[in-house]
PDB file of C-alpha atoms in Angstrom:
ATOM      1  CA  MET A  27       0.065   0.137  -0.156  1.00 77.00           C
ATOM      2  CA  LYS A  28       3.158   2.011   0.474  1.00 85.00           C
ATOM      3  CA  PRO A  29       2.689   3.504  -3.421  1.00 88.00           C
ATOM      4  CA  TYR A  30      -0.454   4.522  -3.240  1.00 88.00           C
ATOM      5  CA  VAL A  31      -0.253   5.561   0.055  1.00 88.00           C
ATOM      6  CA  ILE A  32       2.830   8.141  -0.885  1.00 88.00           C
ATOM      7  CA  PHE A  33       1.476   9.587  -4.091  1.00 89.00           C
ATOM      8  CA  ALA A  34      -1.363  10.415  -2.618  1.00 89.00           C
ATOM      9  CA  VAL A  35      -0.401  12.960   0.542  1.00 88.00           C
ATOM     10  CA  LEU A  36       2.802  13.830  -2.036  1.00 88.00           C
ATOM     11  CA  ALA A  37      -0.066  14.773  -4.382  1.00 86.00           C
ATOM     12  CA  ARG A  38      -2.430  16.055  -2.709  1.00 83.00           C
ATOM     13  CA  LYS A  39      -0.678  18.146   0.403  1.00 82.00           C
ATOM     14  CA  THR A  40       2.221  19.359  -0.852  1.00 78.00           C
ATOM     15  CA  GLY A  41       1.489  22.340   0.960  1.00 78.00           C
ATOM     16  CA  MET A  42       0.556  21.003   4.053  1.00 81.00           C
ATOM     17  CA  MET A  43       3.694  19.631   3.921  1.00 80.00           C
ATOM     18  CA  GLN A  44       5.365  22.648   3.444  1.00 81.00           C
ATOM     19  CA  LYS A  45       3.495  25.081   6.149  1.00 86.00           C
ATOM     20  CA  ARG A  46       3.797  22.681   8.641  1.00 86.00           C
ATOM     21  CA  LYS A  47       6.645  22.176  11.093  1.00 84.00           C
ATOM     22  CA  HIS A  48       5.726  18.201  12.081  1.00 87.00           C
ATOM     23  CA  PHE A  49       3.178  17.389   9.701  1.00 84.00           C
ATOM     24  CA  MET A  50       1.297  14.155   9.429  1.00 86.00           C
ATOM     25  CA  PRO A  51      -1.033  13.301   7.290  1.00 81.00           C
ATOM     26  CA  ASN A  52      -4.624  12.282   7.803  1.00 83.00           C
ATOM     27  CA  LEU A  53      -4.393   8.198   6.323  1.00 83.00           C
ATOM     28  CA  ASN A  54      -8.404   8.414   5.802  1.00 85.00           C
ATOM     29  CA  ALA A  55      -8.131  11.554   3.990  1.00 83.00           C
ATOM     30  CA  VAL A  56      -5.692   9.813   1.471  1.00 82.00           C
ATOM     31  CA  LEU A  57      -7.967   7.129   0.632  1.00 87.00           C
ATOM     32  CA  GLN A  58     -11.615   8.868   0.201  1.00 87.00           C
ATOM     33  CA  TYR A  59     -12.123  10.276  -3.160  1.00 86.00           C
ATOM     34  CA  GLN A  60     -10.186  13.297  -4.779  1.00 85.00           C
ATOM     35  CA  ASP A  61     -11.660  14.540  -7.822  1.00 85.00           C
ATOM     36  CA  TYR A  62      -9.685  16.481  -9.822  1.00 81.00           C
ATOM     37  CA  GLN A  63     -11.039  18.273 -12.944  1.00 81.00           C
ATOM     38  CA  ILE A  64      -9.973  16.485 -16.122  1.00 80.00           C
ATOM     39  CA  LEU A  65     -11.870  18.398 -18.551  1.00 77.00           C
ATOM     40  CA  LYS A  66     -11.038  21.620 -16.997  1.00 78.00           C
ATOM     41  CA  ASP A  67      -7.273  23.481 -18.525  1.00 74.00           C
ATOM     42  CA  ASN A  68      -6.745  26.278 -16.536  1.00 75.00           C
ATOM     43  CA  GLY A  69      -2.841  26.341 -17.879  1.00 76.00           C
ATOM     44  CA  LYS A  70      -1.513  24.247 -15.256  1.00 81.00           C
ATOM     45  CA  ASN A  71      -3.095  20.983 -14.976  1.00 84.00           C
ATOM     46  CA  PHE A  72      -1.536  19.056 -18.046  1.00 84.00           C
ATOM     47  CA  ASN A  73       1.872  19.079 -16.344  1.00 84.00           C
ATOM     48  CA  ARG A  74       0.687  18.985 -13.254  1.00 86.00           C
ATOM     49  CA  TYR A  75      -1.153  15.527 -13.623  1.00 86.00           C
ATOM     50  CA  GLN A  76       1.656  14.614 -16.115  1.00 86.00           C
ATOM     51  CA  SER A  77       3.780  14.975 -13.211  1.00 88.00           C
ATOM     52  CA  GLU A  78       1.823  13.289 -10.519  1.00 88.00           C
ATOM     53  CA  LEU A  79       1.677  10.561 -13.409  1.00 87.00           C
ATOM     54  CA  GLU A  80       4.793  10.105 -13.385  1.00 88.00           C
ATOM     55  CA  LEU A  81       5.421  10.294  -9.892  1.00 90.00           C
ATOM     56  CA  TYR A  82       2.589   7.133  -9.087  1.00 89.00           C
ATOM     57  CA  ASP A  83       4.431   5.160 -12.040  1.00 88.00           C
ATOM     58  CA  HIS A  84       8.017   6.053 -10.287  1.00 90.00           C
ATOM     59  CA  LEU A  85       6.751   4.373  -6.571  1.00 91.00           C
ATOM     60  CA  ARG A  86       5.104   1.456  -8.298  1.00 88.00           C
ATOM     61  CA  ARG A  87       8.715   0.769 -10.101  1.00 88.00           C
ATOM     62  CA  ALA A  88      10.186   1.577  -6.645  1.00 91.00           C
ATOM     63  CA  TYR A  89       8.280  -0.815  -4.619  1.00 89.00           C
ATOM     64  CA  ALA A  90       6.927  -3.523  -6.982  1.00 86.00           C
ATOM     65  CA  GLU A  91       8.125  -6.137  -4.741  1.00 87.00           C
ATOM     66  CA  ASP A  92       7.400  -4.800  -1.288  1.00 85.00           C
ATOM     67  CA  ALA A  93       4.225  -3.819  -2.269  1.00 82.00           C
ATOM     68  CA  ASP A  94       0.690  -4.969  -3.092  1.00 85.00           C
ATOM     69  CA  MET A  95       0.269  -3.828  -5.984  1.00 85.00           C
ATOM     70  CA  ASP A  96      -3.153  -5.153  -6.876  1.00 86.00           C
ATOM     71  CA  PHE A  97      -4.757  -3.071  -4.254  1.00 86.00           C
ATOM     72  CA  CYS A  98      -2.030  -0.376  -5.009  1.00 87.00           C
ATOM     73  CA  ASP A  99      -3.829   0.362  -8.312  1.00 86.00           C
ATOM     74  CA  PHE A 100      -7.473  -0.740  -7.285  1.00 86.00           C
ATOM     75  CA  CYS A 101      -6.605   2.525  -5.173  1.00 86.00           C
ATOM     76  CA  PHE A 102      -5.076   5.336  -7.735  1.00 85.00           C
ATOM     77  CA  ALA A 103      -7.668   3.301 -10.417  1.00 84.00           C
ATOM     78  CA  ASN A 104     -10.753   4.191  -8.057  1.00 85.00           C
ATOM     79  CA  LEU A 105     -10.106   7.097  -6.160  1.00 88.00           C
ATOM     80  CA  SER A 106      -9.262   9.563  -8.774  1.00 85.00           C
ATOM     81  CA  PRO A 107      -9.986  10.039 -12.315  1.00 86.00           C
ATOM     82  CA  LEU A 108      -6.037  10.666 -13.048  1.00 85.00           C
ATOM     83  CA  SER A 109      -6.682   7.689 -15.101  1.00 82.00           C
ATOM     84  CA  GLU A 110      -8.452   8.558 -17.049  1.00 82.00           C
ATOM     85  CA  TRP A 111      -7.340  11.665 -18.174  1.00 83.00           C
ATOM     86  CA  TYR A 112      -3.726   9.853 -19.025  1.00 82.00           C
ATOM     87  CA  TYR A 113      -5.880   7.913 -21.667  1.00 78.00           C
ATOM     88  CA  LEU A 114      -7.747  10.942 -23.187  1.00 78.00           C
ATOM     89  CA  TYR A 115      -4.482  13.363 -23.275  1.00 78.00           C
ATOM     90  CA  CYS A 116      -1.465  11.635 -23.382  1.00 76.00           C
ATOM     91  CA  GLU A 117      -0.037   9.203 -25.789  1.00 72.00           C
ATOM     92  CA  PRO A 118       0.072   5.928 -23.187  1.00 67.00           C
ATOM     93  CA  ASN A 119       3.237   4.190 -22.813  1.00 64.00           C
ATOM     94  CA  GLU A 120       3.722   3.610 -19.307  1.00 63.00           C
ATOM     95  CA  ASP A 121       0.901   0.663 -18.204  1.00 71.00           C
ATOM     96  CA  ILE A 122      -1.518   2.938 -15.793  1.00 74.00           C
ATOM     97  CA  PRO A 123      -4.260   1.399 -13.450  1.00 73.00           C
ATOM     98  CA  MET A 124      -8.196   2.339 -14.782  1.00 68.00           C
ATOM     99  CA  THR A 125     -11.897   1.099 -14.473  1.00 67.00           C
ATOM    100  CA  ILE A 126     -12.914  -1.094 -16.818  1.00 66.00           C
ATOM    101  CA  GLY A 127     -15.988   2.055 -16.345  1.00 67.00           C
ATOM    102  CA  ARG A 128     -13.896   4.582 -17.606  1.00 66.00           C
ATOM    103  CA  LYS A 129     -12.180   2.392 -20.049  1.00 66.00           C
ATOM    104  CA  ILE A 130     -15.335   1.343 -22.329  1.00 64.00           C
ATOM    105  CA  GLN A 131     -16.288   5.557 -21.679  1.00 62.00           C
ATOM    106  CA  THR A 132     -13.236   6.929 -23.586  1.00 62.00           C
ATOM    107  CA  GLN A 133     -13.342   4.087 -25.620  1.00 60.00           C
ATOM    108  CA  MET A 134     -17.360   4.218 -26.878  1.00 59.00           C
ATOM    109  CA  PRO A 135     -17.158   8.278 -27.864  1.00 56.00           C
ATOM    110  CA  LEU A 136     -13.690   7.860 -30.199  1.00 56.00           C
ATOM    111  CA  SER A 137     -15.447   4.669 -32.486  1.00 53.00           C
ATOM    112  CA  PHE A 138     -19.159   5.360 -32.169  1.00 53.00           C
ATOM    113  CA  PRO A 139     -20.178   9.622 -31.424  1.00 51.00           C
ATOM    114  CA  ASN A 140     -23.343   9.872 -33.524  1.00 55.00           C
ATOM    115  CA  LEU A 141     -26.541   8.289 -31.597  1.00 57.00           C
ATOM    116  CA  LEU A 142     -29.004   8.467 -34.292  1.00 62.00           C
ATOM    117  CA  SER A 143     -32.697   9.193 -33.362  1.00 65.00           C
ATOM    118  CA  ASP A 144     -35.219   6.345 -35.186  1.00 66.00           C
ATOM    119  CA  GLU A 145     -36.396   8.858 -36.710  1.00 72.00           C
ATOM    120  CA  ALA A 146     -33.237   9.267 -38.099  1.00 71.00           C
ATOM    121  CA  TYR A 147     -32.135   5.657 -37.796  1.00 68.00           C
ATOM    122  CA  GLU A 148     -34.641   4.598 -40.929  1.00 75.00           C
ATOM    123  CA  THR A 149     -34.019   7.435 -43.508  1.00 80.00           C
ATOM    124  CA  LEU A 150     -30.268   6.157 -43.643  1.00 79.00           C
ATOM    125  CA  ASP A 151     -29.657   4.033 -46.436  1.00 83.00           C
ATOM    126  CA  GLU A 152     -27.624   0.584 -47.159  1.00 85.00           C
ATOM    127  CA  ASP A 153     -24.457   2.566 -47.088  1.00 87.00           C
ATOM    128  CA  GLU A 154     -25.151   4.160 -43.942  1.00 82.00           C
ATOM    129  CA  ILE A 155     -26.809   1.464 -42.042  1.00 78.00           C
ATOM    130  CA  GLN A 156     -23.669  -0.765 -42.181  1.00 83.00           C
ATOM    131  CA  ALA A 157     -21.817   2.012 -41.145  1.00 83.00           C
ATOM    132  CA  CYS A 158     -23.475   1.977 -37.817  1.00 76.00           C
ATOM    133  CA  ARG A 159     -23.430  -1.758 -38.250  1.00 77.00           C
ATOM    134  CA  ASP A 160     -19.049  -1.773 -38.437  1.00 84.00           C
ATOM    135  CA  ALA A 161     -19.257   1.467 -35.440  1.00 79.00           C
ATOM    136  CA  ALA A 162     -21.000  -0.696 -32.843  1.00 74.00           C
ATOM    137  CA  GLU A 163     -18.822  -3.842 -34.388  1.00 78.00           C
ATOM    138  CA  THR A 164     -15.653  -1.987 -33.621  1.00 81.00           C
ATOM    139  CA  LEU A 165     -17.378  -0.229 -30.449  1.00 76.00           C
ATOM    140  CA  LYS A 166     -17.496  -4.068 -29.174  1.00 73.00           C
ATOM    141  CA  GLU A 167     -14.064  -5.212 -30.165  1.00 76.00           C
ATOM    142  CA  LYS A 168     -12.544  -1.913 -28.598  1.00 77.00           C
ATOM    143  CA  MET A 169     -14.299  -2.400 -24.720  1.00 72.00           C
ATOM    144  CA  LEU A 170     -13.576  -6.102 -25.058  1.00 71.00           C
ATOM    145  CA  SER A 171      -9.814  -4.959 -25.645  1.00 75.00           C
ATOM    146  CA  ALA A 172     -10.434  -2.736 -22.506  1.00 72.00           C
ATOM    147  CA  ALA A 173     -11.525  -5.136 -20.650  1.00 67.00           C
ATOM    148  CA  ALA A 174      -8.430  -7.152 -21.128  1.00 67.00           C
ATOM    149  CA  TYR A 175      -6.650  -4.885 -19.534  1.00 64.00           C
ATOM    150  CA  LEU A 176      -7.859  -5.405 -16.253  1.00 55.00           C
TER     151      LEU A 176
END
């Protein structure tokens, strides 16, 4: 559990650590969901989120043999949306843990972006219907592929 706890304290409590001489982190707080505004960019978010992901990845590697990495990855994937941000905005080159729900949600819009009403669907020609079927098949394949990484 060390990699996740160290990550959460360093990522979330840096300001307090600098201000308080005898800082002790509240472990209950680091095991609560931390909401990041991953769809909003204030000019600093990209670098901050990238740094935090690199920190977690480094800690995972450093403690790979001494910690329950499945539990750490579970905490990381479920207690913040940082992994979703990573797969949305970066070119994934590291194995950052993500929940299956977030993986499917990030893959679906890329595969099948336009949902049609029943009336609109009835006006499609055969080529357009086949394109919809192909898109649905691609979506299914991507969802299964995303699930395979768990």
